[in-house]
């Protein structure tokens, strides 16, 4: 949905549609959806259905009791540890793969095999090996996150203008300087896009891991309230996850545009 | 200073021959202008002299040592400019010096001197994409001059400049050359530029490039471009080079 909107903006379509600015249309659309949901939910009057105002009330209760913050904190810790680990290992490994043919061919089969594997399938293995605690979940989030970062970094490195690499060689640049002056800035847009994809996958990995281990976290909250048919409370962690996803990928998208202004020259007047 | 001996180079699976037994000698502090039809291997020759690619056959010597890899005493001005898009004008000009490990405080003077020289004072904080093609080209020139190399390889360094800026830059280049004499291999498409700047002019054949003829310019320095252009020697050289190039270009079109 927002990808389409992005494209529209990129193409310079800022004019109003049907007398409304695009932001107004989107706001109205969301309001209509929420009101319809509310009306339908109230009319249905069923225990296994809920509606927005009930979710808001449940959210308020969960915040006042401190339960939401408690589980959110545990989820955020797992997500950030796994993501940071994936970034710290994924970027250098991706650059090495892009710059050194030996490493490229040595690592490639593992990356391909693991990236193609539905990682949900290895959750039981990880749990058996590492238990139900934070460690297992961090490893899972890490596994979900590292491949888009690694692969995007590698592609960014391969995409570096070979003529600029030649300029660096002409000035007798050392390899590590080349990374700093050339490889990293040139692949930065790719890396950021990789991190954005990783966040999406990391959120999935985090929730699924919490479903499976059912000790703590937003995923655990969901399972717990689903089992007791507290649909209003169940939707609270779902909404929180949605907000996390939207905010994090939004921030990354914004950074992507900021970090490589030279890629958007043609769009400026 | 620069000795190119029987250098040949082919590219790709089809072994397209770009250079064929090309031989050239550039004594220290000489400006040798190279002129030849498009695609005759001039850029390829400079890349080999810079140590960026190896010749298939033949050797290149700089200062009596064989060139096998890029070296700090040789700098190149690239036909494609080769600026780093994420660095400002200042940082692009400083690039070569930073790579050589010079401290920021230490290189500021040199950098601002060459920014003045190329007439981009006030644009230090601009990025290449905010500059015109000609301005970008001058940044590439300043970057190479800033490392104060013994040998300068110039690949059509003024090709994107308007006539006036081009003449200004030629004068600036000659001024730098007088105060810090350098050995220059200067590739150009402009016969006028070759005669105004060069001690000698090397004419190349169409692909595969060979040296067809080397001409002594024989006009005393310091040269005033206006006076040179009115001299009989200038007109004579111009006429001769024009005819020789025409033979190559027309022949290259299969006639
Ligand atoms: N990397 C490469 N791979 C394959 N062919 C190449 C490569 N570089 C150059 N060539 C070929 O070698 C020949 C000489 O190219 P080169 O760039 O040296 O010409 P040039 O004299 O600099 O031309 P111009 O005046 O247009 O810049 C051309 O026919 C070109 O197609
Ligand atoms: Mg060329």
XYZ file of C-alpha atoms and ligand atoms in Angstrom:
556
model
C 0.000 0.000 0.000
C 2.624 2.510 1.005
C 4.927 1.228 -1.743
C 2.370 2.329 -4.286
C 2.094 5.680 -2.574
C 5.903 6.007 -2.592
C 5.962 5.392 -6.315
C 3.314 7.983 -6.844
C 5.319 10.505 -4.892
C 8.525 9.595 -6.685
C 6.859 10.200 -10.009
C 6.033 13.676 -8.768
C 2.296 13.122 -8.396
C 1.554 15.459 -5.537
C -1.634 16.920 -6.926
C -4.932 16.377 -5.220
C -7.157 13.449 -6.160
C -10.908 14.013 -6.196
C -10.341 17.317 -4.426
C -8.344 15.809 -1.537
C -4.628 15.586 -0.837
C -3.322 11.960 -0.761
C -2.758 12.131 3.014
C -6.390 13.163 3.492
C -7.606 10.228 1.426
C -5.506 7.806 3.432
C -6.726 9.234 6.715
C -10.344 9.041 5.608
C -9.886 5.483 4.397
C -8.509 4.395 7.776
C -11.323 6.175 9.610
C -13.974 4.511 7.433
C -12.351 1.100 8.063
C -12.234 1.638 11.823
C -15.808 2.883 12.030
C -17.072 -0.049 9.936
C -15.178 -2.494 12.153
C -16.554 -0.838 15.285
C -20.151 -0.910 14.000
C -19.935 -4.497 12.789
C -18.234 -5.678 15.997
C -20.815 -4.077 18.238
C -23.706 -5.406 16.177
C -22.286 -8.932 16.126
C -21.979 -9.103 19.896
C -19.820 -12.232 19.910
C -17.094 -13.361 22.363
C -14.748 -14.324 19.559
C -14.972 -10.937 17.894
C -13.916 -7.515 19.069
C -13.959 -3.913 17.924
C -11.581 -0.918 18.083
C -12.930 0.807 21.203
C -12.702 -2.471 23.155
C -9.117 -2.917 21.992
C -8.263 0.617 23.103
C -9.833 -0.051 26.505
C -7.927 -3.336 26.836
C -4.735 -1.555 25.842
C -5.299 1.031 28.541
C -5.821 -1.707 31.161
C -2.688 -3.576 30.054
C -0.610 -0.409 30.250
C -1.952 0.577 33.670
C -1.216 -2.887 35.041
C 2.278 -2.721 33.483
C 1.784 -6.025 31.696
C 2.214 -4.629 28.180
C 5.463 -2.811 29.036
C 6.828 -5.941 30.687
C 6.281 -8.174 27.667
C 7.154 -5.438 25.186
C 10.505 -4.913 26.901
C 11.375 -8.561 26.612
C 10.415 -8.589 22.922
C 12.367 -5.428 22.164
C 15.467 -6.852 23.835
C 15.266 -10.019 21.744
C 14.645 -8.107 18.532
C 17.395 -5.544 19.031
C 20.014 -8.077 20.127
C 19.264 -10.334 17.174
C 19.163 -7.433 14.727
C 22.361 -5.791 15.989
C 24.156 -9.116 15.856
C 22.953 -9.637 12.298
C 24.105 -6.155 11.281
C 27.489 -6.436 12.977
C 28.237 -9.805 11.400
C 26.275 -9.477 8.174
C 27.820 -6.284 6.782
C 31.510 -7.257 7.082
C 30.808 -10.764 5.850
C 28.829 -9.360 2.916
C 31.698 -7.016 2.022
C 34.231 -9.830 2.296
C 32.077 -11.987 0.026
C 31.871 -9.165 -2.480
C 35.588 -8.424 -2.447
C 37.196 -11.867 -2.106
C 36.266 -14.598 -4.550
C 37.475 -17.371 -2.230
C 35.161 -16.267 0.562
C 32.360 -15.681 -1.927
C 32.456 -19.266 -3.155
C 33.092 -20.742 0.282
C 30.168 -18.992 1.977
C 27.748 -19.008 -0.928
C 26.352 -22.584 -0.510
C 25.547 -21.988 3.180
C 23.877 -18.675 2.484
C 21.843 -20.092 -0.376
C 20.766 -23.186 1.544
C 19.837 -21.358 4.744
C 18.165 -18.472 2.959
C 16.000 -20.904 1.015
C 15.089 -22.929 4.117
C 11.871 -21.801 5.813
C 13.550 -20.886 9.074
C 10.403 -21.656 11.044
C 11.361 -25.281 10.482
C 14.549 -24.947 12.540
C 12.869 -23.385 15.582
C 12.422 -26.730 17.377
C 16.069 -27.546 16.740
C 17.215 -24.248 18.195
C 14.940 -24.687 21.206
C 16.252 -28.182 21.858
C 19.815 -26.925 21.640
C 19.520 -23.585 23.380
C 16.430 -23.808 25.586
C 13.465 -21.463 25.985
C 15.279 -18.389 27.196
C 16.407 -15.176 25.562
C 19.463 -16.822 23.999
C 17.415 -19.132 21.782
C 15.133 -16.314 20.681
C 18.017 -13.971 19.906
C 19.614 -16.673 17.765
C 16.347 -17.152 15.902
C 15.864 -13.442 15.246
C 19.500 -13.311 14.156
C 18.921 -16.134 11.668
C 15.829 -14.409 10.299
C 17.686 -11.077 9.985
C 21.143 -11.897 8.719
C 20.404 -13.129 5.222
C 18.772 -10.031 3.748
C 21.543 -7.908 5.268
C 24.304 -10.196 4.060
C 22.885 -10.638 0.583
C 22.079 -6.963 0.097
C 25.511 -5.896 1.297
C 27.099 -8.362 -1.101
C 25.002 -7.050 -3.965
C 25.838 -3.469 -3.015
C 29.543 -4.276 -3.088
C 29.206 -5.992 -6.457
C 27.303 -2.967 -7.695
C 30.112 -0.545 -6.806
C 31.212 1.369 -9.888
C 34.319 -0.473 -11.067
C 35.633 2.759 -12.547
C 35.678 4.301 -9.062
C 37.468 1.250 -7.719
C 40.029 1.923 -10.428
C 40.340 5.548 -9.281
C 41.020 4.329 -5.742
C 43.636 1.894 -7.014
C 45.217 4.652 -9.089
C 45.765 6.655 -5.904
C 47.222 3.527 -4.259
C 44.409 3.123 -1.744
C 44.769 0.307 0.751
C 41.950 -2.242 0.893
C 40.536 -1.038 4.232
C 40.517 2.559 3.005
C 38.718 1.378 -0.084
C 36.010 -0.100 2.151
C 35.609 3.196 3.949
C 35.880 5.609 1.020
C 34.103 3.607 -1.615
C 32.525 0.266 -0.801
C 30.525 1.279 2.272
C 29.115 4.570 0.964
C 28.334 3.061 -2.402
C 26.544 0.059 -0.926
C 24.896 2.004 1.912
C 21.524 2.249 0.132
C 21.589 -1.512 -0.471
C 22.593 -2.202 3.127
C 19.823 -0.009 4.514
C 17.264 -1.690 2.267
C 18.608 -5.016 3.581
C 18.178 -3.868 7.169
C 14.635 -2.756 6.369
C 13.822 -6.218 5.029
C 15.587 -7.741 8.031
C 13.372 -5.824 10.446
C 10.272 -7.240 8.803
C 11.649 -10.760 8.958
C 13.048 -10.198 12.452
C 9.591 -9.269 13.750
C 8.186 -12.484 12.302
C 11.041 -14.502 13.794
C 10.550 -12.875 17.167
C 6.807 -13.539 17.349
C 7.077 -17.107 16.086
C 9.864 -17.825 18.571
C 7.700 -16.448 21.349
C 4.746 -18.542 20.193
C 6.900 -21.602 20.395
C 8.703 -20.921 23.658
C 5.666 -19.313 25.373
C 7.451 -17.791 28.316
C 7.379 -14.080 27.657
C 7.112 -11.399 24.980
C 4.349 -10.047 22.768
C 4.034 -13.422 21.026
C 3.398 -15.072 24.365
C 0.728 -12.467 25.156
C -1.022 -13.305 21.904
C -1.031 -17.043 22.599
C -2.163 -16.546 26.181
C -5.130 -14.304 25.303
C -6.072 -16.439 22.332
C -6.318 -19.468 24.626
C -8.612 -17.571 26.994
C -10.640 -15.914 24.169
C -9.782 -12.398 25.354
C -9.954 -11.024 21.823
C -9.802 -7.377 22.907
C -6.574 -7.984 24.826
C -5.214 -10.222 22.081
C -5.377 -7.359 19.624
C -3.253 -5.089 21.833
C 0.094 -6.832 21.151
C -0.948 -7.228 17.510
C -1.453 -3.470 17.215
C 1.852 -2.837 19.021
C 3.647 -5.142 16.549
C 2.021 -3.339 13.677
C 3.162 0.014 15.017
C 6.692 -1.320 15.544
C 6.816 -2.597 11.984
C 5.480 0.579 10.447
C 7.672 2.912 12.512
C 10.908 0.942 12.091
C 10.587 0.411 8.357
C 9.432 4.025 7.984
C 12.543 5.287 9.757
C 14.730 3.076 7.547
C 12.983 4.270 4.394
C 13.588 7.838 5.466
C 17.283 7.086 6.138
C 17.622 5.429 2.739
C 16.572 8.656 1.073
C 18.730 10.821 3.281
C 21.898 8.787 2.977
C 22.284 8.752 -0.794
C 21.048 12.084 -2.172
C 23.074 11.552 -5.369
C 20.765 8.695 -6.309
C 17.779 11.017 -6.414
C 19.265 13.853 -8.431
C 17.003 13.346 -11.417
C 13.979 13.841 -9.199
C 15.038 17.279 -8.076
C 13.963 20.261 -10.096
C 61.129 9.336 -17.369
C 58.296 7.372 -18.931
C 59.290 4.666 -21.370
C 56.637 2.658 -23.178
C 58.149 -0.270 -25.028
C 56.275 -2.318 -27.616
C 53.079 -2.413 -25.569
C 50.191 -4.500 -26.901
C 46.802 -5.079 -25.340
C 43.687 -6.995 -26.380
C 40.332 -7.124 -24.643
C 37.631 -9.691 -24.143
C 37.031 -13.185 -25.425
C 37.198 -11.940 -28.994
C 40.681 -10.521 -28.268
C 39.797 -7.150 -29.774
C 43.178 -5.544 -30.217
C 43.295 -2.079 -28.675
C 47.046 -1.404 -28.776
C 49.633 -2.935 -31.047
C 53.347 -2.629 -30.308
C 53.015 0.928 -29.088
C 56.306 2.635 -28.255
C 56.758 6.093 -26.724
C 59.373 7.877 -24.651
C 58.653 10.896 -22.524
C 61.735 12.573 -21.071
C 61.482 14.185 -17.647
C 59.473 17.420 -17.527
C 58.205 17.040 -21.044
C 54.578 17.453 -22.070
C 53.758 14.859 -24.680
C 50.347 15.271 -26.230
C 48.694 12.185 -27.667
C 46.098 12.608 -30.332
C 44.260 9.932 -32.269
C 40.865 8.783 -33.473
C 38.235 7.766 -30.937
C 38.639 4.182 -29.801
C 42.288 3.928 -30.856
C 43.463 2.919 -27.389
C 44.552 6.170 -25.752
C 42.733 5.517 -22.480
C 43.976 1.944 -22.535
C 47.543 3.195 -22.923
C 47.232 5.555 -19.944
C 45.711 2.805 -17.802
C 48.668 0.578 -18.596
C 51.150 3.350 -17.761
C 49.301 3.978 -14.487
C 49.611 0.292 -13.611
C 45.851 -0.272 -13.492
C 45.943 -2.997 -16.123
C 48.831 -5.082 -17.441
C 49.911 -5.082 -21.046
C 49.692 -8.418 -22.866
C 53.127 -7.797 -24.335
C 55.711 -5.086 -23.838
C 56.768 -3.087 -20.806
C 56.375 0.329 -19.255
C 59.070 1.981 -17.185
C 58.709 5.034 -14.971
C 61.930 6.374 -13.492
C 63.762 3.272 -14.752
C 61.547 0.893 -12.782
C 59.012 -1.310 -14.469
C 55.375 -0.484 -13.756
C 53.494 -3.471 -12.356
C 50.995 -1.714 -10.076
C 49.767 1.840 -9.439
C 52.360 4.015 -7.755
C 52.096 7.243 -5.777
C 54.408 9.280 -8.004
C 52.069 8.821 -10.979
C 48.585 10.358 -10.967
C 45.812 10.156 -13.506
C 43.050 12.539 -14.525
C 40.218 10.324 -15.696
C 38.205 10.868 -18.837
C 35.094 9.916 -16.834
C 36.151 12.263 -13.967
C 35.838 9.464 -11.392
C 34.639 11.675 -8.539
C 33.216 10.050 -5.431
C 29.526 11.100 -5.421
C 29.266 11.015 -1.607
C 32.218 13.362 -1.062
C 32.167 17.145 -1.330
C 34.402 19.058 -3.738
C 36.822 19.649 -0.875
C 36.935 15.992 0.119
C 37.294 14.867 -3.486
C 40.267 17.162 -4.011
C 41.729 15.977 -0.709
C 41.101 12.328 -1.558
C 44.520 11.464 -2.988
C 46.351 13.153 -0.130
C 44.212 11.425 2.516
C 44.786 8.059 0.875
C 48.507 8.759 1.103
C 48.053 9.214 4.836
C 48.415 12.996 5.080
C 46.759 14.557 8.135
C 43.814 16.900 7.640
C 45.613 19.948 9.054
C 48.548 19.229 6.806
C 46.631 19.037 3.550
C 44.257 22.005 3.961
C 46.632 24.482 2.298
C 47.269 22.359 -0.754
C 43.599 21.548 -1.169
C 42.437 25.140 -1.017
C 45.235 26.232 -3.342
C 44.080 23.786 -6.021
C 40.427 24.647 -5.467
C 41.382 28.249 -6.201
C 43.338 27.159 -9.230
C 40.375 25.389 -10.791
C 38.121 28.347 -9.963
C 35.778 26.498 -7.618
C 36.213 28.634 -4.514
C 32.805 28.800 -2.849
C 31.862 25.326 -4.056
C 33.948 23.381 -1.502
C 30.875 22.037 0.259
C 28.989 21.095 -2.905
C 28.614 17.519 -4.036
C 29.566 16.435 -7.557
C 25.936 15.995 -8.589
C 25.415 19.668 -7.839
C 28.126 20.681 -10.331
C 28.178 20.969 -14.099
C 30.180 18.459 -16.121
C 32.975 20.949 -16.690
C 33.186 21.781 -12.986
C 33.369 18.072 -12.117
C 36.156 17.627 -14.620
C 38.158 20.405 -12.988
C 37.733 18.747 -9.583
C 39.282 15.600 -11.077
C 42.197 17.695 -12.295
C 42.715 19.336 -8.897
C 42.638 15.939 -7.186
C 45.492 14.697 -9.366
C 47.536 17.903 -9.088
C 47.130 17.979 -5.303
C 49.228 14.853 -4.757
C 52.032 16.629 -6.644
C 52.998 13.614 -8.747
C 56.115 13.410 -10.880
C 54.126 11.995 -13.755
C 50.665 13.221 -14.729
C 48.510 11.120 -17.018
C 45.777 13.304 -18.426
C 42.913 11.682 -20.308
C 41.176 14.506 -22.146
C 41.141 16.586 -18.976
C 39.532 19.603 -20.654
C 37.125 17.741 -22.918
C 33.971 18.982 -21.171
C 34.973 22.624 -20.854
C 33.751 25.552 -22.895
C 36.372 27.252 -25.077
C 37.086 30.086 -22.642
C 37.389 27.936 -19.522
C 39.478 25.504 -21.521
C 42.021 28.201 -22.396
C 42.065 29.446 -18.814
C 42.728 25.923 -17.554
C 45.476 25.408 -20.113
C 47.186 28.531 -18.849
C 46.770 27.444 -15.233
C 48.170 24.030 -16.056
C 51.204 25.565 -17.736
C 51.707 27.807 -14.714
C 51.671 24.794 -12.387
C 53.985 22.977 -14.747
C 56.471 25.886 -14.722
C 56.588 26.109 -10.936
C 56.549 22.317 -10.349
C 57.800 20.707 -13.541
C 56.097 17.396 -14.221
C 56.234 14.818 -16.910
C 52.906 14.713 -18.705
C 51.170 12.370 -21.052
C 48.291 14.497 -22.250
C 45.557 12.879 -24.321
C 43.400 15.297 -26.265
C 41.071 15.482 -29.226
C 41.916 19.103 -29.883
C 44.744 19.754 -32.341
C 44.945 23.315 -31.070
C 45.382 22.148 -27.499
C 48.045 19.619 -28.491
C 50.134 22.249 -30.247
C 49.668 24.945 -27.597
C 50.570 22.655 -24.696
C 52.892 20.000 -26.059
C 56.620 19.816 -26.445
C 55.860 16.998 -28.834
C 52.685 15.563 -30.288
C 52.230 11.830 -30.847
C 49.752 10.847 -33.526
C 48.131 7.462 -33.174
C 46.638 5.271 -35.831
C 43.089 3.998 -35.630
C 42.499 0.811 -33.639
C 44.644 -1.170 -33.018
C 46.563 1.873 -31.840
C 50.163 2.348 -32.844
C 52.259 5.494 -32.805
C 52.067 6.769 -36.335
C 54.213 9.839 -36.058
C 55.844 12.034 -33.432
C 56.061 15.746 -34.127
C 58.367 18.264 -32.466
C 56.314 21.360 -31.773
C 59.406 23.524 -31.520
C 57.726 26.687 -30.293
C 59.625 28.454 -27.520
C 58.169 28.713 -24.030
C 56.655 30.557 -22.308
C 54.054 30.561 -25.039
C 51.338 33.091 -25.462
C 48.458 31.188 -27.063
C 47.370 34.142 -29.192
C 50.822 34.692 -30.649
C 51.320 30.950 -31.146
C 48.090 30.688 -33.093
C 49.298 33.317 -35.549
C 52.693 31.703 -36.090
C 53.443 29.815 -39.291
C 54.727 26.819 -37.297
C 51.336 26.491 -35.593
C 49.449 26.625 -38.874
C 51.829 24.167 -40.455
C 51.470 21.652 -37.602
C 47.750 22.071 -37.497
C 47.415 21.425 -41.198
C 49.661 18.376 -41.034
C 47.996 16.786 -37.993
C 44.548 17.464 -39.433
C 45.414 15.603 -42.637
C 47.033 12.696 -40.870
C 44.033 12.302 -38.532
C 41.620 12.536 -41.409
C 43.354 9.643 -43.145
C 42.972 7.545 -39.989
C 39.365 8.462 -39.280
C 38.186 8.121 -42.875
C 40.102 4.861 -43.270
C 38.451 3.686 -40.052
C 35.085 4.106 -41.670
C 36.017 1.523 -44.244
C 36.856 3.770 -47.193
N 37.557 -3.039 -20.602
C 37.441 -3.229 -21.928
N 36.873 -4.359 -22.392
C 36.753 -4.566 -23.733
N 37.154 -3.705 -24.652
C 37.716 -2.556 -24.249
C 37.891 -2.252 -22.872
N 38.472 -1.047 -22.762
C 38.659 -0.614 -24.022
N 38.220 -1.517 -24.924
C 38.303 -1.390 -26.394
O 39.595 -0.966 -26.711
C 39.568 0.050 -27.683
C 40.296 1.272 -27.198
O 39.586 1.860 -26.142
P 40.054 3.184 -25.414
O 39.085 3.512 -24.350
O 41.464 3.032 -24.998
O 39.949 4.233 -26.602
P 40.272 5.791 -26.584
O 41.358 6.014 -27.566
O 40.507 6.274 -25.221
O 38.929 6.381 -27.171
P 38.243 7.796 -26.854
O 39.043 8.835 -27.594
O 36.884 7.665 -27.442
O 38.255 7.985 -25.398
C 38.123 0.312 -28.001
O 37.832 -0.298 -29.248
C 37.355 -0.344 -26.905
O 36.194 -0.942 -27.430
Mg 39.530 7.459 -23.936
